[in-house]
Tab-separated table of C-alpha atoms in Angstrom:
chain	number	residue	atom	x	y	z
Q	119	MET	CA	1.049	-14.684	2.911
Q	120	ARG	CA	-0.614	-11.352	3.681
Q	121	LEU	CA	-2.477	-11.124	0.382
Q	122	ARG	CA	-4.160	-14.493	0.952
Q	123	GLU	CA	-4.913	-13.787	4.629
Q	124	GLN	CA	-6.264	-10.242	4.497
Q	125	GLY	CA	-7.073	-9.576	0.838
Q	126	TYR	CA	-4.347	-6.994	0.304
Q	127	ALA	CA	-0.631	-6.451	0.825
Q	128	LEU	CA	1.703	-3.463	0.756
Q	129	LEU	CA	5.344	-3.833	-0.243
Q	130	ASP	CA	7.941	-1.083	-0.041
Q	131	ALA	CA	10.460	-0.517	-2.822
Q	132	THR	CA	13.147	-2.647	-1.186
Q	133	ALA	CA	10.753	-5.578	-0.886
Q	134	VAL	CA	9.606	-5.134	-4.493
Q	135	ALA	CA	13.183	-5.201	-5.772
Q	136	LYS	CA	14.016	-8.293	-3.710
Q	137	TRP	CA	10.793	-10.134	-4.628
Q	138	SER	CA	10.878	-9.343	-8.344
Q	139	GLY	CA	14.626	-9.354	-8.948
Q	140	ALA	CA	14.387	-5.934	-10.624
Q	141	THR	CA	17.323	-3.730	-9.674
Q	142	PRO	CA	16.709	-0.144	-8.537
Q	143	GLN	CA	18.623	1.027	-11.615
Q	144	ALA	CA	16.376	-0.992	-13.938
Q	145	LEU	CA	13.259	0.346	-12.226
Q	146	GLN	CA	14.544	3.900	-12.596
Q	147	MET	CA	15.039	3.352	-16.325
Q	148	LEU	CA	11.494	2.030	-16.620
Q	149	ALA	CA	10.116	5.057	-14.758
Q	150	ARG	CA	11.506	7.449	-17.389
Q	151	THR	CA	9.061	6.093	-19.963
Q	152	TRP	CA	6.152	7.822	-18.162
Q	153	ASN	CA	7.281	11.061	-19.804
Q	154	ASP	CA	5.892	9.815	-23.124
Q	155	LEU	CA	2.210	9.185	-22.394
Q	156	PRO	CA	-0.518	10.682	-24.639
Q	157	PRO	CA	-3.748	12.151	-23.245
Q	158	ASP	CA	-6.644	9.927	-22.221
Q	159	ASP	CA	-9.396	11.087	-24.590
Q	160	TYR	CA	-12.156	9.048	-22.928
Q	161	LEU	CA	-12.657	10.915	-19.659
Q	162	LEU	CA	-16.405	11.450	-19.347
Q	163	ASP	CA	-16.182	13.902	-16.450
Q	164	GLY	CA	-14.785	16.499	-18.860
Q	165	GLY	CA	-11.317	16.416	-17.294
Q	166	LYS	CA	-7.976	16.703	-19.077
Q	167	TYR	CA	-5.815	15.456	-16.222
Q	168	ARG	CA	-4.967	11.881	-17.269
Q	169	ARG	CA	-2.403	10.433	-19.672
Q	170	ARG	CA	-2.019	6.698	-20.282
Q	171	ARG	CA	-0.876	3.761	-22.372
Q	172	HIS	CA	-2.251	0.226	-22.372
Q	173	ALA	CA	-1.129	-3.281	-23.324
Q	174	SER	CA	-2.489	-6.825	-22.965
Q	175	PHE	CA	-0.800	-10.189	-22.472
Q	176	GLU	CA	-1.396	-13.846	-21.839
Q	177	VAL	CA	0.904	-15.213	-19.143
Q	178	GLN	CA	1.415	-18.845	-18.164
Q	179	GLY	CA	4.394	-20.002	-16.150
Q	180	GLN	CA	7.464	-18.319	-17.602
Q	181	GLY	CA	5.720	-17.561	-20.880
Q	182	VAL	CA	4.594	-13.988	-21.556
Q	183	LEU	CA	2.738	-13.579	-24.847
Q	184	PRO	CA	1.791	-10.051	-25.981
Q	185	VAL	CA	-1.594	-10.070	-27.708
Q	186	ALA	CA	-2.751	-7.829	-30.533
Q	187	HIS	CA	-3.609	-4.341	-29.345
Q	188	ARG	CA	-7.176	-4.336	-28.080
Q	189	ALA	CA	-9.682	-2.035	-26.457
Q	190	HIS	CA	-9.943	-1.774	-22.694
Q	191	TRP	CA	-13.505	-2.613	-21.633
Q	192	GLN	CA	-15.263	-2.885	-18.275
Q	193	PRO	CA	-18.895	-3.595	-17.448
Q	194	VAL	CA	-20.983	-0.809	-15.926
Q	195	GLU	CA	-21.257	-2.665	-12.619
Q	196	TYR	CA	-17.492	-2.276	-12.136
Q	197	ASN	CA	-17.056	1.183	-13.658
Q	198	ALA	CA	-20.157	3.342	-13.469
Q	199	LEU	CA	-18.465	6.251	-15.285
Q	200	HIS	CA	-16.662	4.521	-18.151
Q	201	GLY	CA	-18.197	1.055	-18.206
Q	202	GLY	CA	-19.820	-0.402	-21.313
Q	203	ILE	CA	-17.631	1.389	-23.852
Q	204	GLN	CA	-14.557	0.251	-25.762
Q	205	ARG	CA	-11.639	2.528	-24.976
Q	206	TRP	CA	-8.759	2.345	-27.429
Q	207	PHE	CA	-5.790	3.767	-25.558
Q	208	ALA	CA	-2.389	4.265	-27.125
Q	209	PRO	CA	-0.306	1.068	-26.905
Q	210	MET	CA	2.663	0.711	-24.615
Q	211	ALA	CA	5.890	1.081	-26.573
Q	212	PRO	CA	7.740	-2.144	-27.522
Q	213	ALA	CA	10.941	-0.687	-26.068
Q	214	VAL	CA	9.215	-0.384	-22.692
Q	215	LEU	CA	7.993	-3.984	-22.753
Q	216	ALA	CA	11.521	-5.173	-23.557
Q	217	GLN	CA	13.056	-3.560	-20.478
Q	218	PRO	CA	14.498	-5.945	-17.851
Q	219	ALA	CA	12.456	-4.378	-15.024
Q	220	TRP	CA	9.223	-4.938	-16.927
Q	221	ARG	CA	9.962	-8.622	-17.483
Q	222	SER	CA	10.951	-9.035	-13.827
Q	223	LEU	CA	7.740	-7.462	-12.508
Q	224	VAL	CA	5.464	-9.501	-14.791
Q	225	GLY	CA	7.273	-12.732	-13.918
Q	226	ALA	CA	7.017	-12.081	-10.181
Q	227	LEU	CA	3.325	-11.221	-10.387
Q	228	GLY	CA	2.571	-14.343	-12.415
Q	229	GLY	CA	4.189	-16.525	-9.773
Q	230	LEU	CA	2.298	-14.680	-7.049
Q	231	CYS	CA	-1.054	-15.168	-8.782
Q	232	ASP	CA	-0.455	-18.906	-9.154
Q	233	ALA	CA	0.563	-19.213	-5.504
Q	234	VAL	CA	-2.379	-17.217	-4.118
Q	235	PHE	CA	-5.254	-18.116	-6.424
Q	236	ALA	CA	-4.306	-21.637	-7.555
Q	237	PRO	CA	-2.008	-23.118	-4.880
Q	238	GLY	CA	-0.779	-26.602	-5.686
Q	239	GLU	CA	-2.143	-26.501	-9.237
Q	240	ALA	CA	-0.389	-26.294	-12.576
Q	241	ALA	CA	0.573	-22.831	-13.794
Q	242	GLN	CA	-2.586	-20.960	-14.722
Q	243	ARG	CA	-3.255	-19.043	-17.915
Q	244	TRP	CA	-3.598	-15.403	-16.953
Q	245	PHE	CA	-5.098	-12.615	-19.021
Q	246	VAL	CA	-3.212	-9.475	-18.083
Q	247	GLU	CA	-3.844	-5.817	-18.821
Q	248	ALA	CA	-1.196	-3.203	-18.088
Q	249	HIS	CA	-1.783	0.534	-17.765
Q	250	GLN	CA	0.739	3.348	-17.521
Q	251	PHE	CA	-0.996	6.311	-15.861
Q	252	ARG	CA	0.029	9.905	-15.292
Q	253	ILE	CA	-2.406	12.112	-13.362
Q	254	ASP	CA	-1.460	15.793	-13.507
Q	255	THR	CA	-2.790	18.987	-11.940
Q	256	GLU	CA	-2.394	21.451	-14.789
Q	257	ASN	CA	-6.061	22.440	-14.393
Q	258	GLY	CA	-5.897	22.512	-10.592
Q	259	ILE	CA	-6.969	18.988	-9.683
Q	260	GLY	CA	-6.409	15.444	-10.921
Q	261	ARG	CA	-8.510	12.358	-10.182
Q	262	PRO	CA	-6.743	8.970	-10.096
Q	263	THR	CA	-10.100	7.152	-9.836
Q	264	PRO	CA	-12.841	9.362	-11.302
Q	265	GLU	CA	-15.225	6.376	-11.172
Q	266	GLY	CA	-15.011	6.361	-7.361
Q	267	ALA	CA	-14.650	3.315	-5.121
Q	268	HIS	CA	-14.748	0.224	-7.298
Q	269	ARG	CA	-13.641	-3.285	-8.125
Q	270	ASP	CA	-12.145	-4.200	-11.508
Q	271	GLY	CA	-13.709	-7.613	-12.158
Q	272	VAL	CA	-10.391	-9.475	-12.095
Q	273	ASP	CA	-8.457	-11.715	-9.680
Q	274	LEU	CA	-5.485	-9.501	-8.800
Q	275	VAL	CA	-4.874	-5.765	-9.056
Q	276	ALA	CA	-1.301	-4.509	-8.620
Q	277	VAL	CA	-0.801	-0.750	-8.249
Q	278	PHE	CA	2.830	0.390	-8.365
Q	279	LEU	CA	3.602	3.973	-7.459
Q	280	VAL	CA	6.183	5.132	-10.002
Q	281	GLU	CA	6.537	8.771	-8.925
Q	282	ARG	CA	4.872	11.551	-6.936
Q	283	GLY	CA	5.901	15.055	-7.902
Q	284	ALA	CA	4.949	18.217	-5.959
Q	285	ILE	CA	1.432	17.088	-5.020
Q	286	LYS	CA	-0.801	16.672	-2.010
Q	287	GLY	CA	-3.647	14.186	-1.747
Q	288	GLY	CA	-3.649	10.861	-3.545
Q	289	GLU	CA	-4.677	8.872	-0.480
Q	290	THR	CA	-5.539	5.264	-1.270
Q	291	ARG	CA	-8.592	3.804	0.441
Q	292	ILE	CA	-9.504	0.135	0.448
Q	293	PHE	CA	-12.586	-1.542	1.881
Q	294	GLU	CA	-13.673	-5.119	2.340
Q	295	ALA	CA	-16.413	-5.940	-0.151
Q	296	ALA	CA	-18.221	-8.071	2.454
Q	297	SER	CA	-18.096	-5.537	5.312
Q	298	SER	CA	-17.429	-1.919	6.179
Q	299	ALA	CA	-13.869	-2.575	7.381
Q	300	GLY	CA	-11.252	-0.531	5.573
Q	301	GLN	CA	-7.768	0.936	5.510
Q	302	ARG	CA	-6.340	4.215	4.238
Q	303	PHE	CA	-2.769	5.148	3.407
Q	304	THR	CA	-0.742	7.149	0.904
Q	305	LEU	CA	1.788	5.533	-1.397
Q	306	THR	CA	4.802	7.863	-1.397
Q	307	GLU	CA	7.852	5.707	-2.169
Q	308	PRO	CA	8.677	5.115	-5.840
Q	309	TRP	CA	8.168	1.440	-6.746
Q	310	SER	CA	6.193	0.554	-3.662
Q	311	VAL	CA	3.127	-1.517	-4.550
Q	312	LEU	CA	-0.400	-2.264	-3.373
Q	313	LEU	CA	-1.618	-5.793	-4.174
Q	314	LEU	CA	-5.367	-6.435	-4.031
Q	315	ASP	CA	-7.541	-9.534	-4.158
Q	316	ASP	CA	-10.152	-7.837	-6.329
Q	317	ALA	CA	-13.004	-10.150	-5.327
Q	318	ARG	CA	-12.531	-9.200	-1.680
Q	319	MET	CA	-11.500	-5.538	-1.788
Q	320	ILE	CA	-12.930	-2.279	-3.122
Q	321	HIS	CA	-10.469	0.537	-3.781
Q	322	GLU	CA	-10.174	4.201	-4.706
Q	323	THR	CA	-7.621	7.014	-4.594
Q	324	THR	CA	-8.494	10.572	-3.627
Q	325	PRO	CA	-7.864	13.548	-5.954
Q	326	ILE	CA	-4.489	15.265	-6.090
Q	327	GLN	CA	-3.654	18.965	-6.053
Q	328	PRO	CA	-0.354	20.800	-6.556
Q	329	LEU	CA	1.634	21.820	-3.519
Q	330	GLN	CA	1.593	25.531	-2.833
Q	331	SER	CA	4.742	26.973	-4.364
Q	332	ALA	CA	6.129	30.351	-5.313
Q	333	ASP	CA	7.365	28.730	-8.518
Q	334	PRO	CA	4.487	28.414	-11.041
Q	335	GLU	CA	6.500	25.940	-13.104
Q	336	ALA	CA	6.749	23.586	-10.113
Q	337	CYS	CA	2.957	23.530	-9.849
Q	338	GLN	CA	2.593	22.838	-13.559
Q	339	GLY	CA	4.822	19.776	-13.211
Q	340	ALA	CA	2.854	18.270	-10.325
Q	341	HIS	CA	1.803	14.707	-11.114
Q	342	ARG	CA	1.291	11.141	-9.875
Q	343	ASP	CA	2.567	8.238	-12.003
Q	344	THR	CA	1.410	4.655	-11.497
Q	345	LEU	CA	1.679	1.283	-13.190
Q	346	VAL	CA	-1.455	-0.840	-12.817
Q	347	LEU	CA	-1.591	-4.491	-13.840
Q	348	THR	CA	-4.749	-6.588	-13.608
Q	349	TRP	CA	-4.720	-10.400	-13.728
Q	350	ARG	CA	-7.757	-12.503	-14.661
Q	351	ARG	CA	-8.215	-16.222	-15.336
Q	352	MET	CA	-11.392	-16.294	-17.413
Q	353	GLY	CA	-10.255	-14.331	-20.427
Q	354	PHE	CA	-10.179	-10.614	-21.066
Q	355	GLN	CA	-13.257	-8.610	-20.247
Q	356	GLY	CA	-15.180	-7.478	-23.281
Q	357	PRO	CA	-18.677	-7.026	-24.672
Q	358	GLY	CA	-20.477	-10.357	-24.631
Q	359	VAL	CA	-17.827	-12.051	-22.474
């Protein structure tokens, strides 16, 4: 398995659909929900380019238990810009979490985490955070990772590209935490995914800008949508944890 061998894996949309059991039609329906994301009011670089929703779960085997809405928190050593503060993002809508594609993706990732991080053991209890992101370019530039190259302090990070619209940039860069070796690529296909062993890999994504266009409205609609899920065995991160 590539994730176990090299610390990361890339799957195209066809592989994601086959692996997860989510049909292209179901994934397309899920993608439409990115049009209803409120602004991220916690950006400390002064930007207004990010919209998001957040939800948390406990997953074990086939069981997926939503937990009460909670703040997203990271220590400063993993997020130098936003670490050490509780960020209360708008919750993901119940109708989104009930969609077949959502259940398929979470189930597939849970099985993957067990296979990679606890092979041969009983199903682990995973603490999962999900983030719907939209990065736009209404003010000229959008930053998918304003904190720079980082780790998240979890076991697995899954970054699904949901949509790219009329942008340039957004190159993903990953580096081995124990060396200077790295890779760079740009996710362009809707519902392709980058899977990362967070203990082994550091990651970032470069800023995006609108494509040059004679149509001002096309530039205003430029954006990059992603779904990010993090999986951790030792409980959710939080102050004092």
